[in-house]
Amino acid sequence: MSLLSETERQFESYGAKTRSALIGGAALAVLAAGWLFWLEPLTEEIEAAQSRAARLQSRIAAVNLRALNRELARVKKQNLELRETLQKADAARRFLQSRASRLDFIWFDQKRFLDMLDKVLRRSVTLGLRIDLFESRPAAEAISPLIEKRAHVHIEGAGDYGQILRLLRYIESFRALLKTDSVRIGLDEQGETHFRIDFDSYGAKP
C-alpha cells in the first residue's frame, strides 16, 4: 500500500469535523506559505527603495546646501561691496559738502551782499566815522569765462585816519569775492580827514 493510499484511508476514517479542520489548516498553511513567498521579496524591495530614496534625499540635501552656501557667499560679497561703495560715496559727499561750504563765497548772493553792506555801515558808526554817502549799484561785467562783476560800492565820509584804515581792513575781511578799486584819504581846509572807498563785488557766473 502506497503512502498516498494510506494517507487517504486515514483521512477518510476521520469524522466530518476533523476532516474540515484539517482541510482548513492545510489551506491556511498554503496561504501562509504563499504570502511569505510573496511578502519577503516585496519587503526587500520596499527596503531597497527606501534606502535609495534616503541616498537620493541625502544627495539632494548636499547639493542644495552647497548651492545655498555659494549663493550666501555671493550675496555676502555683494553686501560687502555695496557697503564699501556706500562708505566711499558718503566720504565723497562729506568732502564735497566741506569743499562747497568753503567755496560758497564764490557765488554772488544778493541777500548776503546786502547783509554785508549793513555790517559795513554799522561798523563805520562803531568806529566813529561820519558817512556822507553810501551807495551800491549793480554791475554786469565779465572778468573771465567763470567770474563776473556783480556790484560796485562807493563810500564817502570823514573821521580819524586810523579808524578809516580799520574800516578798510574790515571790508577786506569778508569771505566774498571783493576787490578794492580805489581808496582816497585827504584833509580839507578845516583839517578834517575825508575818505572815499570804492570796491567791487564779484561772483561766479550762474
Tab-separated table of C-alpha atoms in Angstrom:
chain	number	residue	atom	x	y	z
A	1	MET	CA	0.000	0.000	0.000
A	2	SER	CA	1.373	3.376	-1.050
A	3	LEU	CA	1.883	6.293	1.326
A	4	LEU	CA	-0.742	8.292	-0.552
A	5	SER	CA	-3.340	5.479	-0.228
A	6	GLU	CA	-2.589	5.101	3.461
A	7	THR	CA	-2.976	8.883	3.954
A	8	GLU	CA	-6.304	8.842	2.105
A	9	ARG	CA	-7.561	5.904	4.184
A	10	GLN	CA	-6.588	7.643	7.408
A	11	PHE	CA	-8.222	10.876	6.232
A	12	GLU	CA	-11.475	9.026	5.400
A	13	SER	CA	-11.507	7.451	8.844
A	14	TYR	CA	-11.705	10.905	10.493
A	15	GLY	CA	-15.055	12.438	11.226
A	16	ALA	CA	-16.500	15.246	9.131
A	17	LYS	CA	-15.492	17.988	11.582
A	18	THR	CA	-11.934	16.673	11.837
A	19	ARG	CA	-11.628	16.487	8.080
A	20	SER	CA	-12.915	20.095	7.759
A	21	ALA	CA	-10.425	21.286	10.343
A	22	LEU	CA	-7.576	19.510	8.592
A	23	ILE	CA	-8.611	20.957	5.215
A	24	GLY	CA	-8.874	24.468	6.690
A	25	GLY	CA	-5.499	24.144	8.376
A	26	ALA	CA	-3.913	22.914	5.206
A	27	ALA	CA	-5.430	25.811	3.260
A	28	LEU	CA	-4.151	28.322	5.806
A	29	ALA	CA	-0.716	26.713	5.628
A	30	VAL	CA	-0.719	27.010	1.852
A	31	LEU	CA	-1.887	30.621	2.089
A	32	ALA	CA	0.744	31.436	4.676
A	33	ALA	CA	3.453	29.841	2.606
A	34	GLY	CA	2.322	31.752	-0.471
A	35	TRP	CA	2.068	35.000	1.490
A	36	LEU	CA	5.545	34.569	2.887
A	37	PHE	CA	6.864	33.694	-0.544
A	38	TRP	CA	5.364	36.898	-1.994
A	39	LEU	CA	5.833	39.211	1.039
A	40	GLU	CA	9.515	38.570	1.645
A	41	PRO	CA	10.689	39.782	-1.795
A	42	LEU	CA	8.243	42.707	-1.547
A	43	THR	CA	9.638	43.717	1.851
A	44	GLU	CA	13.158	43.559	0.499
A	45	GLU	CA	12.135	45.675	-2.485
A	46	ILE	CA	10.491	48.240	-0.203
A	47	GLU	CA	13.577	48.403	1.988
A	48	ALA	CA	15.799	48.790	-1.094
A	49	ALA	CA	13.532	51.582	-2.408
A	50	GLN	CA	13.631	53.314	0.976
A	51	SER	CA	17.399	53.051	1.017
A	52	ARG	CA	17.615	54.507	-2.488
A	53	ALA	CA	15.228	57.300	-1.505
A	54	ALA	CA	17.326	58.100	1.583
A	55	ARG	CA	20.511	58.212	-0.501
A	56	LEU	CA	18.802	60.414	-3.112
A	57	GLN	CA	17.459	62.724	-0.426
A	58	SER	CA	20.940	62.933	1.069
A	59	ARG	CA	22.371	63.875	-2.303
A	60	ILE	CA	19.681	66.490	-2.922
A	61	ALA	CA	20.246	67.976	0.523
A	62	ALA	CA	24.007	68.064	-0.038
A	63	VAL	CA	23.661	69.630	-3.482
A	64	ASN	CA	21.147	72.226	-2.256
A	65	LEU	CA	23.340	73.015	0.743
A	66	ARG	CA	26.360	73.617	-1.460
A	67	ALA	CA	24.314	75.773	-3.808
A	68	LEU	CA	22.859	77.670	-0.863
A	69	ASN	CA	26.309	78.235	0.595
A	70	ARG	CA	27.534	79.545	-2.753
A	71	GLU	CA	24.550	81.858	-3.018
A	72	LEU	CA	25.027	83.083	0.549
A	73	ALA	CA	28.706	83.734	-0.135
A	74	ARG	CA	27.811	85.647	-3.311
A	75	VAL	CA	25.203	87.765	-1.518
A	76	LYS	CA	27.606	88.417	1.363
A	77	LYS	CA	30.272	89.561	-1.092
A	78	GLN	CA	27.777	91.833	-2.843
A	79	ASN	CA	26.723	93.301	0.502
A	80	LEU	CA	30.338	93.985	1.451
A	81	GLU	CA	30.991	95.609	-1.931
A	82	LEU	CA	27.808	97.666	-1.623
A	83	ARG	CA	28.729	98.742	1.911
A	84	GLU	CA	32.192	99.743	0.713
A	85	THR	CA	30.659	101.686	-2.193
A	86	LEU	CA	28.243	103.447	0.155
A	87	GLN	CA	31.086	104.338	2.518
A	88	LYS	CA	33.094	105.782	-0.370
A	89	ALA	CA	30.044	107.687	-1.636
A	90	ASP	CA	29.374	109.053	1.850
A	91	ALA	CA	33.003	110.125	2.217
A	92	ALA	CA	32.855	111.806	-1.197
A	93	ARG	CA	29.596	113.535	-0.226
A	94	ARG	CA	31.114	114.854	3.010
A	95	PHE	CA	34.198	116.020	1.117
A	96	LEU	CA	32.092	117.833	-1.485
A	97	GLN	CA	29.945	119.407	1.227
A	98	SER	CA	33.087	120.573	3.003
A	99	ARG	CA	34.505	121.985	-0.203
A	100	ALA	CA	31.188	123.596	-1.098
A	101	SER	CA	30.931	125.233	2.323
A	102	ARG	CA	34.433	126.649	1.863
A	103	LEU	CA	33.695	127.829	-1.683
A	104	ASP	CA	30.203	129.173	-1.184
A	105	PHE	CA	31.618	132.714	-1.200
A	106	ILE	CA	32.319	132.499	-4.941
A	107	TRP	CA	28.590	132.727	-5.605
A	108	PHE	CA	27.079	136.181	-5.514
A	109	ASP	CA	24.048	136.197	-3.254
A	110	GLN	CA	22.004	139.388	-3.146
A	111	LYS	CA	20.782	138.848	0.416
A	112	ARG	CA	24.287	138.107	1.669
A	113	PHE	CA	25.624	141.143	-0.205
A	114	LEU	CA	23.049	143.482	1.375
A	115	ASP	CA	23.791	141.974	4.769
A	116	MET	CA	27.478	142.761	4.229
A	117	LEU	CA	26.686	146.390	3.363
A	118	ASP	CA	24.609	146.701	6.508
A	119	LYS	CA	27.514	145.360	8.590
A	120	VAL	CA	29.949	147.798	6.934
A	121	LEU	CA	27.644	150.716	7.721
A	122	ARG	CA	27.235	149.608	11.334
A	123	ARG	CA	30.997	149.179	11.747
A	124	SER	CA	31.526	152.714	10.394
A	125	VAL	CA	29.252	154.075	13.107
A	126	THR	CA	31.009	151.946	15.752
A	127	LEU	CA	34.381	153.332	14.620
A	128	GLY	CA	33.086	156.883	14.969
A	129	LEU	CA	33.221	157.669	11.255
A	130	ARG	CA	30.838	160.084	9.608
A	131	ILE	CA	29.286	158.599	6.482
A	132	ASP	CA	28.252	161.232	3.936
A	133	LEU	CA	27.488	158.847	1.046
A	134	PHE	CA	26.988	155.113	0.920
A	135	GLU	CA	25.724	153.667	-2.345
A	136	SER	CA	25.873	150.496	-4.391
A	137	ARG	CA	24.859	149.833	-7.942
A	138	PRO	CA	24.556	146.603	-9.888
A	139	ALA	CA	27.142	145.701	-12.476
A	140	ALA	CA	27.378	143.021	-15.125
A	141	GLU	CA	30.907	142.840	-16.454
A	142	ALA	CA	32.595	139.590	-17.390
A	143	ILE	CA	36.062	139.302	-15.875
A	144	SER	CA	36.787	135.739	-17.025
A	145	PRO	CA	34.825	132.842	-18.507
A	146	LEU	CA	33.759	131.936	-14.972
A	147	ILE	CA	33.730	135.191	-12.959
A	148	GLU	CA	31.830	138.420	-13.490
A	149	LYS	CA	31.475	141.722	-11.651
A	150	ARG	CA	28.094	141.905	-9.926
A	151	ALA	CA	28.055	145.163	-7.937
A	152	HIS	CA	30.020	148.359	-7.259
A	153	VAL	CA	30.065	150.084	-3.846
A	154	HIS	CA	31.026	153.702	-3.184
A	155	ILE	CA	31.519	155.135	0.338
A	156	GLU	CA	32.337	158.745	1.287
A	157	GLY	CA	32.847	160.135	4.778
A	158	ALA	CA	35.160	161.657	7.331
A	159	GLY	CA	36.839	160.641	10.569
A	160	ASP	CA	40.062	159.568	12.220
A	161	TYR	CA	42.715	158.215	9.861
A	162	GLY	CA	43.337	155.081	11.934
A	163	GLN	CA	39.618	154.314	12.062
A	164	ILE	CA	39.364	154.713	8.290
A	165	LEU	CA	42.081	152.078	7.877
A	166	ARG	CA	40.272	149.798	10.328
A	167	LEU	CA	37.095	150.126	8.244
A	168	LEU	CA	39.049	149.253	5.112
A	169	ARG	CA	40.549	146.145	6.743
A	170	TYR	CA	37.069	145.158	7.948
A	171	ILE	CA	35.689	145.346	4.402
A	172	GLU	CA	38.544	143.189	3.103
A	173	SER	CA	37.959	140.555	5.828
A	174	PHE	CA	34.645	139.343	4.390
A	175	ARG	CA	34.574	135.886	2.830
A	176	ALA	CA	33.489	137.212	-0.538
A	177	LEU	CA	34.992	137.959	-3.907
A	178	LEU	CA	35.721	141.610	-3.252
A	179	LYS	CA	38.306	143.861	-4.841
A	180	THR	CA	39.154	147.346	-3.610
A	181	ASP	CA	39.012	149.586	-6.645
A	182	SER	CA	40.332	152.777	-5.061
A	183	VAL	CA	40.930	154.446	-1.678
A	184	ARG	CA	41.360	158.184	-1.286
A	185	ILE	CA	42.144	159.877	2.031
A	186	GLY	CA	42.818	163.595	2.407
A	187	LEU	CA	42.426	166.714	4.556
A	188	ASP	CA	40.020	169.548	3.834
A	189	GLU	CA	40.603	173.218	4.586
A	190	GLN	CA	39.428	172.758	8.175
A	191	GLY	CA	41.894	169.908	8.724
A	192	GLU	CA	39.220	167.188	8.743
A	193	THR	CA	40.193	163.824	7.256
A	194	HIS	CA	37.906	162.779	4.416
A	195	PHE	CA	37.902	159.448	2.644
A	196	ARG	CA	36.460	157.745	-0.403
A	197	ILE	CA	36.399	153.971	-0.775
A	198	ASP	CA	35.331	152.160	-3.941
A	199	PHE	CA	35.184	148.379	-4.146
A	200	ASP	CA	33.591	145.789	-6.417
A	201	SER	CA	31.835	142.541	-5.617
A	202	TYR	CA	32.250	139.534	-7.926
A	203	GLY	CA	30.611	136.166	-8.324
A	204	ALA	CA	30.737	133.015	-10.375
A	205	LYS	CA	28.607	133.056	-13.466
A	206	PRO	CA	25.339	131.177	-12.940
